[in-house]
XYZ file of N, CA, C and O in Angstrom:
408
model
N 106.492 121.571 173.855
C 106.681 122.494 172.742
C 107.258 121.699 171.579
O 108.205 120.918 171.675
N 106.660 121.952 170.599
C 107.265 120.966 169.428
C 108.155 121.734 168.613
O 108.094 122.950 168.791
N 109.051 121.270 167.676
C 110.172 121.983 167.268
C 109.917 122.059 165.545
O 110.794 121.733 164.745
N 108.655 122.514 165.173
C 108.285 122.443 163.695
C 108.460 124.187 163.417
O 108.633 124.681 162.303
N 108.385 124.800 164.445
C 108.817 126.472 163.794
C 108.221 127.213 164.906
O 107.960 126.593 165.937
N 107.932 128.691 164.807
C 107.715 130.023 165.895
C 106.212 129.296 166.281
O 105.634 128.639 165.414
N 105.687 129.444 167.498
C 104.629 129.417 168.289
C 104.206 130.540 168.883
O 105.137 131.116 169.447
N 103.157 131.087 168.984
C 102.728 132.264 170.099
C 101.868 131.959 170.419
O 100.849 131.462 169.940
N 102.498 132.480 172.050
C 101.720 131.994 172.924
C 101.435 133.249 173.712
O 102.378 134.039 173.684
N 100.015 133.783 174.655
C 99.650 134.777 174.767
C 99.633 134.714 176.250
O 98.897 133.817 176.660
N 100.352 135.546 177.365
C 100.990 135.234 178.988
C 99.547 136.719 179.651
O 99.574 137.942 179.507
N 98.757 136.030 180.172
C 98.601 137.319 181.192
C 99.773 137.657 182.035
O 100.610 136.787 182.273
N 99.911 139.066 182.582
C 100.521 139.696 183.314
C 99.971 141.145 184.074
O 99.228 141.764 183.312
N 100.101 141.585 184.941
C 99.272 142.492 185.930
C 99.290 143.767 185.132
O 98.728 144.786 185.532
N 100.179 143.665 183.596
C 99.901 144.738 183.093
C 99.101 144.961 181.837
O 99.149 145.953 181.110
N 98.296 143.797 181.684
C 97.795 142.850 180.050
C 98.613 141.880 179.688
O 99.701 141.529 180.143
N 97.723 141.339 178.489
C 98.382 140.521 178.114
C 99.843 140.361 177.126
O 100.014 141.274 176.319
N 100.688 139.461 177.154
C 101.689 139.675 176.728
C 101.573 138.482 176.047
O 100.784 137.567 176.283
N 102.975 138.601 174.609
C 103.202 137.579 173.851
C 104.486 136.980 174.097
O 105.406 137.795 174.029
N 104.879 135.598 174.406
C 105.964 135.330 173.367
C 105.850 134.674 172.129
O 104.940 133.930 171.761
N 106.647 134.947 171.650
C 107.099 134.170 170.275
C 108.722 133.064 170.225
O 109.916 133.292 170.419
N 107.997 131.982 169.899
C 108.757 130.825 170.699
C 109.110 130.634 169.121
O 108.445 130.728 168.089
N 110.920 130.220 169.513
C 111.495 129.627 168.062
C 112.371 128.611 168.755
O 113.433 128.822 169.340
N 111.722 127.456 168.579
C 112.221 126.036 169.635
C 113.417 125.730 168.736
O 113.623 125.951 167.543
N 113.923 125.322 169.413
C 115.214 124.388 169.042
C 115.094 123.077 169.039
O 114.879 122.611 170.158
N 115.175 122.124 167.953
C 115.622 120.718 167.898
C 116.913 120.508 169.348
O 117.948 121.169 169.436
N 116.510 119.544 170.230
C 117.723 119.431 171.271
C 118.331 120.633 171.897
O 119.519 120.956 171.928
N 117.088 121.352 172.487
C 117.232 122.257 173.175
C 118.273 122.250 174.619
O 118.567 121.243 175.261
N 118.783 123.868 174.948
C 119.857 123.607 176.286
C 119.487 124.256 176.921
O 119.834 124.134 178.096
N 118.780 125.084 176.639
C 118.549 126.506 177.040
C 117.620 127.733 176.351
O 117.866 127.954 175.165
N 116.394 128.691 177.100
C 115.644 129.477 176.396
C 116.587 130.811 176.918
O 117.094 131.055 178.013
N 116.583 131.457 175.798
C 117.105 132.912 175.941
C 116.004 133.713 175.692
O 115.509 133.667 174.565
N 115.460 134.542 176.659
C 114.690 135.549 176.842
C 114.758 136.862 176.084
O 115.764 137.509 176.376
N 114.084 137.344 175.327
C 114.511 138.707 174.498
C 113.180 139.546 174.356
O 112.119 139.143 173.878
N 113.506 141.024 174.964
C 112.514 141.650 174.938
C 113.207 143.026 174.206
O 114.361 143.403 174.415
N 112.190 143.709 173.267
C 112.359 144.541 172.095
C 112.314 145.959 173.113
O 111.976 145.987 174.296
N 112.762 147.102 172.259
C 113.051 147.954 172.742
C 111.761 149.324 172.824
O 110.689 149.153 172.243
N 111.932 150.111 173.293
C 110.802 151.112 173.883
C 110.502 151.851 172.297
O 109.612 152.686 172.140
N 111.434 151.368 171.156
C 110.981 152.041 169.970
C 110.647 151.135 168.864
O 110.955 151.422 167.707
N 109.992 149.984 169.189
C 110.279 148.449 168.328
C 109.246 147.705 169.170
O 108.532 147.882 170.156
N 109.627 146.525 168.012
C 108.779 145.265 168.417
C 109.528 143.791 168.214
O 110.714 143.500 168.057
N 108.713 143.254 168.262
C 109.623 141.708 168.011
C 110.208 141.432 166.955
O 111.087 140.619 166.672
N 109.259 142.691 166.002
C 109.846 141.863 164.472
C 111.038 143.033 163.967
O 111.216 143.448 162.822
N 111.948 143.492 165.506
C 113.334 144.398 164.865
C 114.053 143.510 164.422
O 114.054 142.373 164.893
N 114.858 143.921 163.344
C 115.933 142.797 163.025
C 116.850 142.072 163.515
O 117.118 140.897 163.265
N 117.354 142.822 164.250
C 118.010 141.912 165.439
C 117.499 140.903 165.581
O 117.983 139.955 164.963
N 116.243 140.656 166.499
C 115.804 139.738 167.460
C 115.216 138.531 166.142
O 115.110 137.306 166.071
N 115.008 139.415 165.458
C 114.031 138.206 163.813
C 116.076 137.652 164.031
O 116.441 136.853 164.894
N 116.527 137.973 163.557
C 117.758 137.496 162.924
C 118.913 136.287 164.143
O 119.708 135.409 163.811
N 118.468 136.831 165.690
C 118.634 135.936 166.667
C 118.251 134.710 166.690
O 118.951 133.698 166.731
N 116.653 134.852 166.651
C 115.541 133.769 166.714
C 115.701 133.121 165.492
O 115.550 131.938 165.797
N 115.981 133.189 163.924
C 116.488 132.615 162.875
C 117.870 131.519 162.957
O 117.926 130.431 162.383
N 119.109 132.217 163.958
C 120.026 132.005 163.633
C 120.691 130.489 164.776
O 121.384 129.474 164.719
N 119.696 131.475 165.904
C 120.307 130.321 167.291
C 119.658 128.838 167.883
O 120.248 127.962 168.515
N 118.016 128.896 167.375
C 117.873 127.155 167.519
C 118.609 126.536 166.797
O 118.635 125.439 167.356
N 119.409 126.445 165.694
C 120.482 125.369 165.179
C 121.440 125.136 166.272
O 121.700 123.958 166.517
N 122.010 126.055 166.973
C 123.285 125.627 167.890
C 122.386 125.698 169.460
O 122.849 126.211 170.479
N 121.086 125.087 169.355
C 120.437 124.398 170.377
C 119.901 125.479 171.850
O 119.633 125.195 173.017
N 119.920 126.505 171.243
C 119.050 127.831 172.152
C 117.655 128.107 171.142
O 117.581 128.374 169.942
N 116.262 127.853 172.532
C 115.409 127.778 171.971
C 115.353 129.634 172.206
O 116.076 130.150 173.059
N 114.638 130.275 171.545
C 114.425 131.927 171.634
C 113.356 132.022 172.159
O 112.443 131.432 171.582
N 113.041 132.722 173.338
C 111.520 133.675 173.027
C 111.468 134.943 172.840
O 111.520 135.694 173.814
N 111.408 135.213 172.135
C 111.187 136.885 172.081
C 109.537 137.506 172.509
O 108.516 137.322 171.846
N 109.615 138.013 173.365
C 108.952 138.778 174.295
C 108.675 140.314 173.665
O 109.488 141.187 173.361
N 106.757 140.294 173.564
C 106.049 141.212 172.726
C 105.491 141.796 174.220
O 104.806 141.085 174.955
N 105.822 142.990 174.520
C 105.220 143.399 176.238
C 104.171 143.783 176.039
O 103.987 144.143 174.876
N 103.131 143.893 176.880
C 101.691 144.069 177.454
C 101.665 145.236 176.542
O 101.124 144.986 175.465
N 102.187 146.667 176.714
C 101.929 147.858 176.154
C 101.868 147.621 174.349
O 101.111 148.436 173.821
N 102.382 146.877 173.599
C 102.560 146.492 172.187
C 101.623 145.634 172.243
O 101.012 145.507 171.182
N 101.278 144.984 173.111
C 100.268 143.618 172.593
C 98.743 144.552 172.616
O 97.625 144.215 172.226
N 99.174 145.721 173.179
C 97.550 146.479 173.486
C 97.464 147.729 172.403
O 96.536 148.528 172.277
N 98.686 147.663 171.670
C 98.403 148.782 170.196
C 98.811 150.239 171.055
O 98.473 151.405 170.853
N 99.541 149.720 171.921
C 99.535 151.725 172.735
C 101.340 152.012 171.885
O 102.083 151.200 171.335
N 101.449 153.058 172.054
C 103.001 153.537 170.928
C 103.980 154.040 172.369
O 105.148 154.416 172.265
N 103.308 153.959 173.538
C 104.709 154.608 174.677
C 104.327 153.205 175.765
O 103.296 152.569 175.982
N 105.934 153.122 176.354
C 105.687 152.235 177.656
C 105.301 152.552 178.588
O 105.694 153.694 178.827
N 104.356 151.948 179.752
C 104.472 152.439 180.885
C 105.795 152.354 181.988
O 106.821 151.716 181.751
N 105.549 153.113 183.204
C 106.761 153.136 183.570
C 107.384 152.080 184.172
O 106.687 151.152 184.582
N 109.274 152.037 184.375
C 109.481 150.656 184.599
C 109.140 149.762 185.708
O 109.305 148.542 185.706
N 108.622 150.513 186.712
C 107.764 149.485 187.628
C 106.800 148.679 186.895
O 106.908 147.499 187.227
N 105.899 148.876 186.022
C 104.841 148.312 185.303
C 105.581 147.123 184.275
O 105.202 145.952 184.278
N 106.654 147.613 183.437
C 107.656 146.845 183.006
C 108.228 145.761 183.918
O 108.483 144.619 183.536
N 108.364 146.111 184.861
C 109.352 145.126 185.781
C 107.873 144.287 186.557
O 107.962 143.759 187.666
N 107.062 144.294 186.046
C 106.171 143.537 186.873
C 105.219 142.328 185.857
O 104.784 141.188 186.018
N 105.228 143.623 184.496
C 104.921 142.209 183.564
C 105.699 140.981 183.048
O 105.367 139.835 182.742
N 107.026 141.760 183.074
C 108.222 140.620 182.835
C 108.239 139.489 183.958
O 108.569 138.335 183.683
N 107.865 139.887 185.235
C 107.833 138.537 186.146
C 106.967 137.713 186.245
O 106.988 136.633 186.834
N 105.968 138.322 185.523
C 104.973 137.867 185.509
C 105.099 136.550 184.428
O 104.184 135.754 184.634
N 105.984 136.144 183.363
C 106.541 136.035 182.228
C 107.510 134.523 182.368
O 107.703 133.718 181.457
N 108.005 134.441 183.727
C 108.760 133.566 184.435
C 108.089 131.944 183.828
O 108.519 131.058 183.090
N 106.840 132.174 184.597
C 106.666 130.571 184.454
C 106.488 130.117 183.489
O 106.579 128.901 183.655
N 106.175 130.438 182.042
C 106.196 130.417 180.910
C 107.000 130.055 180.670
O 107.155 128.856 180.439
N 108.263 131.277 180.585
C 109.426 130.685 180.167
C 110.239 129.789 180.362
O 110.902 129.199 179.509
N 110.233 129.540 182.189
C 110.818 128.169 182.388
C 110.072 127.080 181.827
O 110.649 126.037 181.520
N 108.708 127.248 181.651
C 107.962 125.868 181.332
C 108.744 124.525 180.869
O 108.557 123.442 181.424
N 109.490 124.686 179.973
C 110.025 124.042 178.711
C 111.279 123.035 179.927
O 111.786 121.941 179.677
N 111.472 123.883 181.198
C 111.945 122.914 181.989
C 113.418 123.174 181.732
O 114.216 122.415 182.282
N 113.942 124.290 180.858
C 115.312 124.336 180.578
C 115.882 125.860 181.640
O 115.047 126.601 182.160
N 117.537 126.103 181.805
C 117.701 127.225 182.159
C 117.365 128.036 181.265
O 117.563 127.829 180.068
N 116.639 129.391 181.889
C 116.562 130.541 181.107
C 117.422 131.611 181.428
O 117.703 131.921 182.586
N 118.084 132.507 179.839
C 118.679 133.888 179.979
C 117.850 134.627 179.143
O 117.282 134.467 178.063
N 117.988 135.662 180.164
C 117.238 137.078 179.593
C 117.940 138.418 179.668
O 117.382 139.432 179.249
């Protein structure tokens, strides 16, 4: 992953496809996992303002666009379906070879 700015990258998962949106860190320690809420998307302010603020002090971000948003639908399915695309989500995120929090 190169550290020139946001990347997306597009994850199958058993529930569609999913996005992250990668904001690498120069001398990365660690990816922090962030997934938007059942009334939002990636681009809530919060998570824009996370992913802006924390690769300087060396946490790369992904913020996590779930299967149901990446497919244009406006309700989630239920959290079994949730809890299955997010694992699905794993090897991705470790990719980078660092610990991940989510």
């Amino acid at each position: 992953m190169d550290d020139d700015g946001p990347v997306t990258e597009t994850v199958p998962t058993p529930a569609g496809d999913a996005r992250i949106h990668w904001h690498p860190a120069p001398r990365a320690r660690l990816v922090l996992a962030l997934g938007h809420g059942a009334g939002g998307g990636v681009e809530a302010r919060d998570l824009q303002a996370l992913a802006a603020a924390l690769p300087a002090h060396g946490v790369t971000v992904a913020l996590v666009e779930q299967p149901w948003r990446v497919a244009g639908k406006k309700v989630a399915p239920a959290p079994k379906t949730l809890d299955a695309a997010w694992t699905a989500l794993w090897p991705a995120l470790r990719e980078p070879g660092l610990p991940v929090v989510a």
